[in-house]
Amino acid sequence: MAAALHNIALQAYYSYKGLFLWLNWTAYISNVFIAPVVFVVIVTLTGRFAGQSDSANAYIIGMAAYAIPAILSGGILQSFCYERTFGTLSLIYASRSNRWVTYWSKGLLHYPNGLLAAATSLLFGWLLLDLDFSRLNWPALVVLLLVISFSCLCLCLFVGNFSIALREWIIPVGITNGLLLITSGVVVPVDQLPGFLGEIGRVVPLTHGLSALREAFEGASLGDLVDDIVYELVVGLCYLLAGGFLFSLLEANAKRTGTYESAI
Amino acid sequence: MNRDFAIECERLSRIYRSGSIPGRGRETPALTDLTMQVPKAVVFGLLGPNGAGKTTTIRILSTLLAPTSGSARVLGYDVVKQAKQVRERIGFILGGDRGLYGRLTGKQNVRYFGALNRLNPKTAKRRGDELLERVGLAAAADTLVEEYSRGMKQRLHIARGLLTDPEVIFMDEPTIGLDPMGAQELRQYIPELVGQGKTILLTTHYMLEADMLCDEIALIDHGRLVALGTPDEIKRNFSRLTIFEIVVNQTSETLTAELSNIDGVQHVETSAEGIFQKITIAVEAGVDARDQIQATIGAERVESLVVRDPTLEEAYVSILT
Ligand SMILES: Nc1ncnc2c1ncn2[C@@H]1O[C@H](COP(=O)(O)OP(=O)(O)OP(=O)(O)O)[C@@H](O)[C@H]1O
Ligand SMILES: [Mg+2]
């Protein structure tokens, strides 16, 4: 058991280090800390300029939550894409590893990055934009950030399969982030989205977590938010399972077509 | 199913299809009806020209690629239906620049592979260090792989391929890129592995290496088996050649052409041999061309004449042309 856990940790650590090319000071600080803060400031100021100054808190919280999938998608999707480009995907396909474990372990060390990005965004929201912490329910904040990071991580792992199949990560990152930005209520409230976009909003991560997060800033307690929290967790779990399933389909397809050896 | 064979292929075929538009794709038959058996604890050479289907065969046997038709077994386990059991018993060295994490050190790459294959971390660490030492990478074990030379990467591939202590090892051109010492060390290591009961399927384009190492050889061309046997059988029976090596003290410009015209002569080559010239003539086995060759050269010019079996390289060329 200890050996198995040790191996999972080794897989998680080495594939993170080997595949996450932003793991250098410049790229890491820019992507995990600077970019989210810039986005929070831009969107909040735009909102104020558009005459919605009373919604500043909602914008800051929305963008802080959005910082989670933004950094996770970049990191995880590039890792999956490079797994194929570097030719190391075959090592997995010919290995004795449990594919679910191997697949999930690729997200483990990305998880804290989402939390860091969100926390930094909230901190700077307070320093630069007067985010109001006075009514915040702190335990709810902590739990919600953990849950949102989990569900977004699961979505990114799921989409990671597409970046293997397409040998491309920038486009899937753009689509994932764009979709979340529009449909999960980050900027536009979900109930004001046109029909089908609202429907999408219901089945992507972030929507319920974010709505709960905004309520937590208004003083709602964990008990008040339990429905949203469970919903968010379930959405994450669905992507996690679907993603693992897709990962094994890809493996079967790779064996059948024989084209996954080539990188370009 | 025969437990005495390490590898059995039964009419193994693979067609690659490229292009995603139905009807417009191209089909490449990479392997066609390959049937062969590899006994346990031998070095089996899979030889053939570029694109013959060697790597394809290795990818099928290592469960990375599904055959289009036919079947293959490794240690009695079907590579498609019992892929898991096969993976637990094989190792492979595919080599090349890819298949490694450049941002990790050599040692970390090996440890990752150990974890991926669920080795006990302690065992993996000990074996990994031993193997890195064995392939001459001990000093570079903590250097990032992106800073490795090609030969160093190849050495790392070898160390990693042996990490799980596999019973059957597939080596796809394992000495490519290695310096002469490295290649020699590997050639010494291979018989040692066989001594431990392991079976090795090896591809190489170095015929001397194949001749030296292989107990048996399969020669494939365009995905089809063209010769199968021990190196000596390949040389004698399949090539059906006799080689005359004649050292002469004088030649003429037309001599090569004249010799080539003799019935049964397939190939003539001249080279310098000290102050003399050496003429190497490949003659179809069973044709008695000796007298005619001597007459054409002129008995007085001949310093020495030796008749021998072809080398593996000569046999290879004669079979494939
Ligand atoms: N992924 C692929 N898609 C399409 N065709 C392929 C693919 N991989 C190999 N082939 C084709 O299959 C044939 C056999 O290739 P293979 O790599 O098995 O040859 P090989 O004997 O290993 O050659 P070499 O000595 O050059 O390594 C070639 O015609 C090659 O073009
Ligand atoms: Mg090859």
XYZ file of C-alpha atoms and ligand atoms in Angstrom:
617
model
C 0.000 0.000 0.000
C 2.751 2.429 0.995
C 4.684 1.421 -2.112
C 1.616 2.003 -4.289
C 1.066 5.485 -2.850
C 4.740 6.248 -3.211
C 4.523 5.269 -6.882
C 1.504 7.471 -7.446
C 3.382 10.365 -5.897
C 6.400 9.673 -8.112
C 4.254 9.492 -11.235
C 2.470 12.703 -10.319
C 5.687 14.545 -9.530
C 7.767 13.425 -12.476
C 5.090 13.832 -15.100
C 4.324 17.300 -13.710
C 7.963 18.279 -13.830
C 8.575 16.619 -17.174
C 5.571 18.012 -19.008
C 4.567 21.330 -17.450
C 6.731 23.700 -19.414
C 5.571 26.738 -17.432
C 7.476 25.353 -14.503
C 10.145 28.026 -14.587
C 10.196 31.264 -12.625
C 9.128 33.640 -15.366
C 6.335 31.559 -16.806
C 5.074 30.340 -13.451
C 4.864 33.769 -11.829
C 3.321 35.320 -14.933
C 0.687 32.642 -15.330
C -0.189 31.838 -11.735
C 0.050 35.290 -10.176
C 0.297 38.177 -12.613
C -2.168 37.163 -15.337
C -5.090 36.435 -12.972
C -4.622 39.728 -11.161
C -4.506 41.631 -14.433
C -7.741 39.949 -15.526
C -9.474 40.752 -12.254
C -8.497 44.388 -12.562
C -9.462 44.695 -16.226
C -12.876 43.109 -15.852
C -13.739 44.918 -12.651
C -12.732 48.286 -14.018
C -14.626 47.597 -17.230
C -17.680 46.767 -15.150
C -17.381 49.988 -13.175
C -16.866 51.985 -16.331
C -20.024 50.440 -17.746
C -21.846 51.867 -14.762
C -22.127 48.709 -12.671
C -20.051 49.920 -9.745
C -22.303 48.154 -7.273
C -21.356 44.817 -8.891
C -17.620 45.279 -8.351
C -17.558 42.538 -5.720
C -19.332 40.136 -8.039
C -16.804 40.796 -10.814
C -13.799 40.395 -8.554
C -15.102 37.155 -7.089
C -16.083 35.888 -10.546
C -12.687 36.570 -12.032
C -10.899 35.170 -8.997
C -12.838 31.943 -9.404
C -12.222 31.965 -13.145
C -8.479 32.196 -12.456
C -8.708 28.578 -11.310
C -9.684 26.949 -14.631
C -7.573 29.498 -16.495
C -4.327 28.268 -14.963
C -5.383 24.622 -14.684
C -6.378 24.333 -18.334
C -3.110 25.819 -19.556
C -1.014 23.561 -17.379
C -2.915 20.336 -17.786
C -3.699 20.573 -21.472
C -0.110 21.348 -22.380
C 1.014 18.386 -20.286
C -1.262 16.002 -22.153
C -0.260 17.411 -25.515
C 3.471 17.171 -24.750
C 3.004 13.619 -23.510
C 2.267 12.745 -27.093
C 4.775 15.144 -28.652
C 7.624 13.841 -26.507
C 6.780 10.248 -27.424
C 6.268 9.274 -23.789
C 2.635 8.327 -24.273
C 3.783 4.938 -25.591
C 5.539 4.322 -22.297
C 2.182 4.562 -20.592
C 0.433 2.452 -23.206
C 2.974 -0.343 -22.871
C 3.206 -0.113 -19.097
C 1.674 -2.121 -16.304
C 0.242 1.017 -14.761
C -3.361 1.351 -13.754
C -4.537 3.762 -16.442
C -7.022 5.563 -14.181
C -4.359 6.223 -11.623
C -1.855 7.361 -14.230
C -4.428 9.641 -15.787
C -5.599 11.217 -12.549
C -2.125 11.552 -11.147
C -1.379 13.963 -13.967
C -3.638 16.504 -12.326
C -2.482 16.172 -8.721
C 0.267 18.755 -8.645
C -1.638 21.211 -10.793
C -4.330 21.376 -8.159
C -2.557 23.838 -5.848
C -1.912 26.199 -8.768
C -5.626 26.859 -9.101
C -5.884 27.645 -5.404
C -2.881 29.950 -5.537
C -4.225 31.849 -8.534
C -7.633 32.335 -6.903
C -6.183 33.378 -3.553
C -3.858 35.872 -5.208
C -6.729 37.308 -7.220
C -8.835 37.791 -4.097
C -5.922 39.352 -2.246
C -5.307 41.855 -5.012
C -9.025 42.410 -5.369
C -8.906 43.607 -1.783
C -5.684 45.611 -2.134
C -6.483 47.295 -5.440
C -10.241 47.223 -5.792
C -11.618 47.255 -2.247
C -13.124 43.786 -2.310
C -15.331 43.636 0.740
C -14.365 40.823 3.128
C -16.443 42.097 6.037
C -19.347 39.639 5.750
C -17.329 36.741 4.337
C -17.843 33.301 5.804
C -14.217 32.098 5.828
C -14.775 28.337 6.170
C -17.133 28.495 3.203
C -14.498 30.348 1.178
C -11.882 27.700 1.903
C -14.178 24.785 1.116
C -15.485 26.419 -2.053
C -12.032 27.154 -3.427
C -11.058 23.539 -2.782
C -14.206 22.249 -4.455
C -14.055 24.571 -7.463
C -10.403 23.678 -8.028
C -11.356 20.031 -7.917
C -14.192 20.305 -10.399
C -12.222 22.507 -12.783
C -9.289 20.126 -12.537
C -11.598 17.294 -13.556
C -12.862 19.246 -16.549
C -9.298 20.009 -17.631
C -8.295 16.352 -17.284
C -11.287 15.490 -19.432
C -10.360 18.010 -22.127
C -6.750 16.797 -21.869
C -7.830 13.808 -23.925
C -8.672 16.133 -26.780
C -5.302 17.758 -26.652
C -3.767 14.292 -27.020
C -6.029 13.509 -29.945
C -5.556 16.882 -31.641
C -1.839 17.189 -30.785
C -2.605 20.733 -29.839
C -3.210 22.510 -26.539
C -3.624 26.213 -27.213
C -6.911 25.854 -29.072
C -8.532 23.511 -26.507
C -7.392 25.867 -23.740
C -9.004 28.786 -25.548
C -12.258 26.905 -26.048
C -12.414 25.604 -22.470
C -11.678 28.961 -20.907
C -13.935 30.833 -23.290
C -16.805 28.481 -22.626
C -16.440 28.782 -18.859
C -16.077 32.539 -19.027
C -19.322 32.884 -20.941
C -21.484 30.163 -19.442
C -20.578 29.830 -15.787
C -21.680 33.246 -14.633
C -18.255 34.826 -14.263
C -19.269 38.016 -16.010
C -22.856 37.529 -17.181
C -25.288 36.085 -14.616
C -26.374 32.600 -15.680
C -30.087 33.442 -15.612
C -29.523 36.172 -18.178
C -27.794 33.923 -20.705
C -29.662 33.026 -23.892
C -31.266 29.572 -23.658
C -28.701 27.053 -24.766
C -25.787 28.902 -23.168
C -27.644 28.731 -19.886
C -28.058 24.988 -20.409
C -24.324 24.620 -20.931
C -23.763 26.651 -17.802
C -25.614 24.025 -15.825
C -23.308 21.187 -16.869
C -19.917 22.845 -16.604
C -17.937 23.215 -13.403
C -17.614 26.607 -11.746
C -21.239 27.740 -12.187
C -22.569 26.413 -8.881
C -19.333 26.882 -6.998
C -19.107 30.484 -8.078
C -22.691 31.270 -7.215
C -22.068 29.805 -3.748
C -18.822 31.725 -3.440
C -20.619 35.007 -4.030
C -23.145 34.085 -1.384
C -20.343 33.222 1.038
C -19.033 36.755 0.595
C -22.507 37.908 1.628
C -22.249 35.842 4.783
C -23.843 32.532 3.782
C -22.535 29.605 5.802
C -21.453 26.154 4.652
C -24.793 24.768 5.731
C -26.634 27.247 3.501
C -24.457 26.341 0.527
C -24.378 22.586 0.773
C -26.568 22.024 -2.301
C -24.317 24.028 -4.579
C -21.227 22.424 -3.109
C -22.536 18.925 -3.713
C -23.661 19.844 -7.230
C -20.222 21.243 -8.035
C -18.551 18.104 -6.692
C -20.838 15.848 -8.694
C -20.163 17.776 -11.902
C -16.443 17.353 -11.233
C -16.806 13.638 -10.572
C -18.721 13.159 -13.810
C -15.913 14.768 -15.802
C -13.364 12.746 -13.890
C -15.061 9.474 -14.773
C -15.842 10.472 -18.334
C -12.261 11.633 -18.763
C -10.801 8.388 -17.490
C -13.078 6.487 -19.806
C -12.072 8.662 -22.752
C -8.415 8.123 -21.876
C -8.852 4.370 -22.234
C -10.768 4.838 -25.495
C -7.845 6.875 -26.814
C -5.475 4.092 -25.889
C -7.575 1.567 -27.768
C -7.716 3.914 -30.730
C -3.961 4.419 -30.619
C -3.409 0.678 -30.840
C -5.844 0.388 -33.685
C -4.635 3.260 -35.850
C -0.960 3.158 -34.910
C -0.639 6.873 -35.429
C -0.002 8.052 -31.892
C 3.724 7.530 -32.187
C 4.031 10.483 -34.481
C 4.178 13.862 -32.854
C 3.271 16.139 -35.716
C 0.016 -22.594 -27.407
C 3.483 -23.850 -26.782
C 5.167 -22.910 -23.547
C 8.604 -23.525 -24.937
C 8.462 -20.572 -27.260
C 9.043 -17.064 -26.047
C 7.415 -15.533 -29.092
C 5.079 -17.004 -31.691
C 3.652 -15.149 -34.651
C 0.937 -16.739 -36.730
C 0.238 -15.075 -40.079
C 0.716 -11.731 -38.394
C -0.279 -8.809 -40.611
C -0.584 -5.092 -40.195
C -1.935 -2.532 -42.589
C -1.590 1.154 -41.770
C -4.358 3.376 -43.021
C -3.680 7.045 -43.397
C -6.022 9.865 -44.274
C -9.292 10.362 -42.472
C -11.589 10.854 -45.448
C -13.232 7.510 -46.258
C -12.253 6.201 -49.646
C -9.387 8.656 -50.015
C -7.032 7.107 -47.478
C -3.830 5.318 -48.363
C -3.124 1.806 -47.185
C 0.355 0.629 -46.355
C 0.725 -3.097 -45.788
C 3.604 -2.959 -43.309
C 3.576 -6.612 -42.353
C 2.087 -9.521 -44.277
C 1.542 -13.047 -42.962
C 4.576 -13.203 -40.727
C 4.817 -16.638 -39.168
C 7.745 -17.410 -36.922
C 8.654 -18.863 -33.565
C 11.321 -17.700 -31.197
C 12.548 -20.232 -28.635
C 13.247 -19.129 -25.097
C 16.664 -17.852 -24.030
C 18.014 -16.974 -27.445
C 18.907 -13.843 -29.318
C 16.639 -13.627 -32.317
C 17.553 -11.165 -35.040
C 14.900 -9.449 -37.111
C 16.662 -8.047 -40.135
C 15.529 -6.273 -43.241
C 15.780 -3.025 -45.164
C 14.301 0.296 -44.053
C 10.545 0.087 -44.007
C 10.557 -3.723 -44.007
C 8.281 -3.930 -40.978
C 10.705 -4.603 -38.122
C 9.571 -1.819 -35.828
C 5.975 -2.626 -36.689
C 6.537 -6.210 -35.534
C 8.113 -5.021 -32.303
C 5.273 -2.595 -31.662
C 2.734 -5.363 -32.123
C 4.625 -7.721 -29.846
C 4.988 -5.060 -27.165
C 1.189 -4.467 -27.244
C 1.508 -0.943 -28.646
C -0.131 -1.776 -31.932
C -2.968 -4.103 -32.815
C -2.392 -6.497 -35.713
C -4.796 -6.157 -38.622
C -5.016 -9.933 -38.822
C -3.180 -12.969 -37.532
C -2.067 -13.443 -33.980
C 0.984 -13.286 -31.804
C 1.874 -14.690 -28.424
C 4.571 -13.753 -25.997
C 5.389 -16.436 -23.439
C 2.099 -18.046 -24.366
C 0.010 -14.894 -23.825
C -1.901 -13.367 -26.677
C -0.649 -9.833 -27.325
C -4.170 -8.563 -27.958
C -6.375 -10.524 -25.588
C -3.853 -10.877 -22.780
C -2.006 -7.618 -23.201
C -1.754 -7.136 -19.455
C 0.048 -10.424 -18.894
C 2.346 -9.654 -21.813
C 3.220 -6.208 -20.448
C 4.182 -7.719 -17.133
C 6.852 -9.811 -18.812
C 8.393 -7.668 -21.501
C 10.759 -4.771 -21.820
C 11.516 -2.723 -24.867
C 14.211 -0.429 -26.109
C 12.809 1.626 -28.956
C 15.573 4.194 -28.805
C 15.723 7.535 -30.531
C 15.458 11.116 -29.377
C 11.887 10.801 -28.174
C 10.317 8.805 -25.380
C 12.183 10.651 -22.640
C 11.364 13.663 -20.494
C 14.060 16.181 -21.413
C 13.289 18.278 -18.354
C 14.093 15.416 -16.000
C 17.479 13.913 -15.257
C 18.422 10.442 -16.427
C 17.846 9.058 -12.967
C 14.441 10.714 -12.684
C 13.384 9.314 -16.061
C 14.261 5.842 -14.839
C 12.427 6.335 -11.551
C 9.354 7.610 -13.340
C 9.372 4.510 -15.498
C 9.685 2.333 -12.416
C 6.707 4.035 -10.794
C 4.701 3.767 -14.003
C 5.354 0.046 -13.997
C 4.517 -0.341 -10.337
C 7.924 -1.578 -9.276
C 8.643 -1.366 -5.615
C 10.198 2.115 -5.311
C 13.164 0.817 -3.326
C 13.868 -1.957 -5.798
C 13.432 0.447 -8.704
C 15.898 2.876 -7.197
C 18.518 0.219 -6.557
C 18.129 -1.432 -9.960
C 17.963 1.922 -11.698
C 21.226 3.048 -10.156
C 22.884 -0.253 -11.041
C 21.710 -0.059 -14.624
C 22.727 3.571 -15.074
C 26.141 2.548 -13.821
C 26.145 -0.425 -16.159
C 25.355 1.666 -19.252
C 27.992 4.197 -18.318
C 25.664 6.990 -17.248
C 26.534 7.081 -13.550
C 28.318 10.412 -13.918
C 25.492 11.921 -15.973
C 22.654 10.423 -13.930
C 21.798 13.794 -12.416
C 22.101 15.771 -15.644
C 18.953 16.857 -17.474
C 18.237 14.584 -20.419
C 17.811 17.595 -22.735
C 21.547 18.065 -22.257
C 22.349 14.489 -23.236
C 24.037 13.556 -26.502
C 22.266 11.103 -28.778
C 24.347 8.174 -27.579
C 23.693 9.104 -23.963
C 19.967 9.080 -24.664
C 20.337 5.671 -26.264
C 22.151 4.419 -23.167
C 19.323 5.733 -21.048
C 16.785 3.915 -23.231
C 18.739 0.714 -22.638
C 18.894 1.169 -18.876
C 15.197 1.909 -18.758
C 14.263 -1.024 -20.975
C 15.948 -3.398 -18.557
C 14.609 -1.813 -15.381
C 11.688 -4.174 -14.901
C 13.966 -7.211 -15.290
C 11.797 -8.482 -18.160
C 11.794 -12.051 -19.439
C 11.498 -11.000 -23.052
C 13.251 -7.905 -24.336
C 12.599 -6.162 -27.633
C 15.540 -4.120 -28.830
C 14.968 -1.939 -31.876
C 18.383 -0.966 -33.208
C 19.844 -0.787 -29.713
C 23.393 0.123 -30.738
C 22.403 3.016 -32.975
C 24.237 6.143 -31.929
C 26.439 4.326 -29.431
C 30.182 4.818 -29.565
C 32.284 1.706 -30.307
C 32.864 1.034 -26.620
C 29.206 1.416 -25.788
C 28.190 -0.884 -28.630
C 30.762 -3.450 -27.558
C 29.581 -3.315 -23.952
C 26.016 -3.918 -25.052
C 27.110 -6.790 -27.274
C 28.781 -8.320 -24.241
C 25.769 -7.661 -22.061
C 23.285 -9.341 -24.392
C 24.722 -12.891 -24.057
C 24.816 -12.323 -20.308
C 21.088 -11.540 -20.321
C 20.426 -14.643 -22.383
C 22.468 -16.595 -19.838
C 19.924 -15.465 -17.242
C 17.222 -17.090 -19.339
C 15.952 -13.967 -21.068
C 14.885 -13.918 -24.689
C 15.944 -11.039 -26.873
C 14.411 -9.966 -30.137
C 16.800 -7.605 -31.803
C 16.741 -5.532 -34.939
C 19.900 -4.069 -36.361
C 21.350 -2.893 -39.635
C 24.855 -4.010 -38.608
C 25.310 -7.446 -40.092
C 28.468 -8.192 -38.134
C 26.553 -7.478 -34.970
C 23.698 -9.739 -36.044
C 26.097 -12.504 -37.026
C 27.943 -12.254 -33.750
C 24.903 -12.095 -31.468
C 22.003 -13.916 -33.050
C 21.191 -17.562 -32.586
C 18.516 -17.229 -35.215
C 17.603 -14.695 -37.810
C 14.459 -13.771 -39.681
C 14.957 -11.674 -42.745
C 11.926 -9.659 -43.803
C 11.368 -7.489 -46.818
C 8.283 -5.450 -47.652
C 6.594 -6.977 -44.641
C 7.155 -10.557 -45.753
C 9.428 -13.189 -44.348
C 12.088 -14.068 -46.918
C 14.547 -16.140 -44.899
C 14.594 -17.804 -41.509
C 17.340 -19.779 -39.828
C 20.631 -19.672 -38.002
C 23.163 -17.207 -39.393
C 24.995 -20.121 -41.027
C 21.829 -21.428 -42.619
C 21.033 -17.978 -43.934
C 24.500 -17.727 -45.430
C 24.537 -21.199 -46.999
C 20.991 -22.102 -47.843
C 19.173 -18.884 -48.462
C 21.816 -16.853 -50.174
C 22.923 -19.832 -52.294
C 26.236 -18.164 -52.923
C 29.874 -19.145 -52.964
C 32.448 -16.425 -52.599
C 35.809 -16.477 -54.388
C 38.464 -14.216 -52.974
C 41.332 -13.912 -55.406
C 44.440 -11.845 -54.856
C 46.029 -10.838 -58.174
C 49.216 -8.977 -59.040
C 47.831 -7.342 -62.132
C 44.413 -6.477 -63.455
C 43.054 -4.948 -66.585
C 40.332 -2.387 -67.076
C 37.947 -4.857 -68.617
C 38.520 -7.653 -66.123
C 35.557 -6.829 -63.883
C 33.213 -6.762 -66.836
C 34.627 -10.021 -68.204
C 34.244 -11.760 -64.852
C 30.697 -10.480 -64.491
C 29.814 -12.118 -67.794
C 30.741 -15.599 -66.630
C 27.692 -17.808 -66.144
C 26.591 -17.918 -62.506
C 28.578 -14.885 -61.395
C 26.312 -12.500 -59.533
C 28.603 -9.822 -58.304
C 32.244 -8.730 -58.665
C 34.088 -6.316 -56.456
C 37.727 -5.207 -56.459
C 39.727 -3.626 -53.700
C 43.357 -2.904 -52.935
C 45.229 -5.496 -50.890
C 48.694 -4.162 -50.127
C 50.541 -3.940 -53.435
C 48.064 -6.380 -54.952
C 44.395 -6.248 -55.887
C 41.741 -8.368 -54.303
C 38.812 -9.497 -56.418
C 35.736 -10.765 -54.582
C 33.354 -12.736 -56.763
C 29.941 -13.959 -55.658
C 28.952 -17.059 -57.601
C 25.679 -18.951 -57.470
C 26.048 -22.053 -55.336
C 26.251 -25.226 -57.397
C 27.817 -23.527 -60.410
C 31.405 -24.609 -60.912
C 32.938 -21.398 -62.149
C 36.383 -21.885 -60.700
C 38.176 -22.874 -63.909
C 36.548 -20.200 -65.962
C 37.392 -17.530 -63.406
C 41.011 -18.621 -63.328
C 41.174 -18.707 -67.082
C 39.666 -15.234 -67.384
C 42.090 -13.715 -64.887
C 45.059 -15.673 -66.207
C 46.731 -18.292 -64.006
C 50.032 -16.396 -63.915
C 48.394 -13.333 -62.345
C 46.777 -15.200 -59.444
C 48.677 -14.851 -56.157
C 46.086 -16.704 -54.075
C 42.546 -18.016 -54.366
C 40.226 -18.758 -51.475
C 36.685 -20.115 -51.671
C 34.474 -19.333 -48.685
C 30.878 -19.022 -47.548
C 29.367 -15.577 -47.863
C 29.346 -13.236 -44.903
C 25.948 -12.364 -43.504
C 26.124 -9.027 -45.259
C 26.851 -10.655 -48.620
C 24.066 -13.133 -48.026
C 21.687 -10.304 -47.046
C 22.480 -8.362 -50.193
C 22.111 -11.405 -52.413
C 18.787 -12.410 -50.890
C 17.319 -8.953 -51.118
C 18.466 -8.055 -54.635
N 2.231 5.215 -38.255
C 2.354 4.808 -39.511
N 1.441 5.162 -40.435
C 1.553 4.759 -41.709
N 2.521 3.956 -42.153
C 3.466 3.563 -41.298
C 3.448 3.961 -39.932
N 4.517 3.416 -39.309
C 5.174 2.709 -40.240
N 4.551 2.787 -41.436
C 4.953 2.118 -42.690
O 5.074 0.740 -42.426
C 6.172 0.184 -43.102
C 7.074 -0.537 -42.126
O 7.639 0.404 -41.231
P 8.564 -0.021 -40.027
O 8.771 1.176 -39.172
O 8.015 -1.232 -39.382
O 9.919 -0.402 -40.769
P 11.334 -0.869 -40.187
O 11.591 -2.226 -40.719
O 11.383 -0.696 -38.734
O 12.317 0.154 -40.907
P 13.666 0.874 -40.388
O 14.776 -0.059 -40.664
O 13.770 2.073 -41.259
O 13.499 1.187 -38.955
C 6.828 1.335 -43.842
O 6.384 1.291 -45.169
C 6.296 2.562 -43.170
O 6.179 3.620 -44.066
Mg 12.460 0.562 -37.446
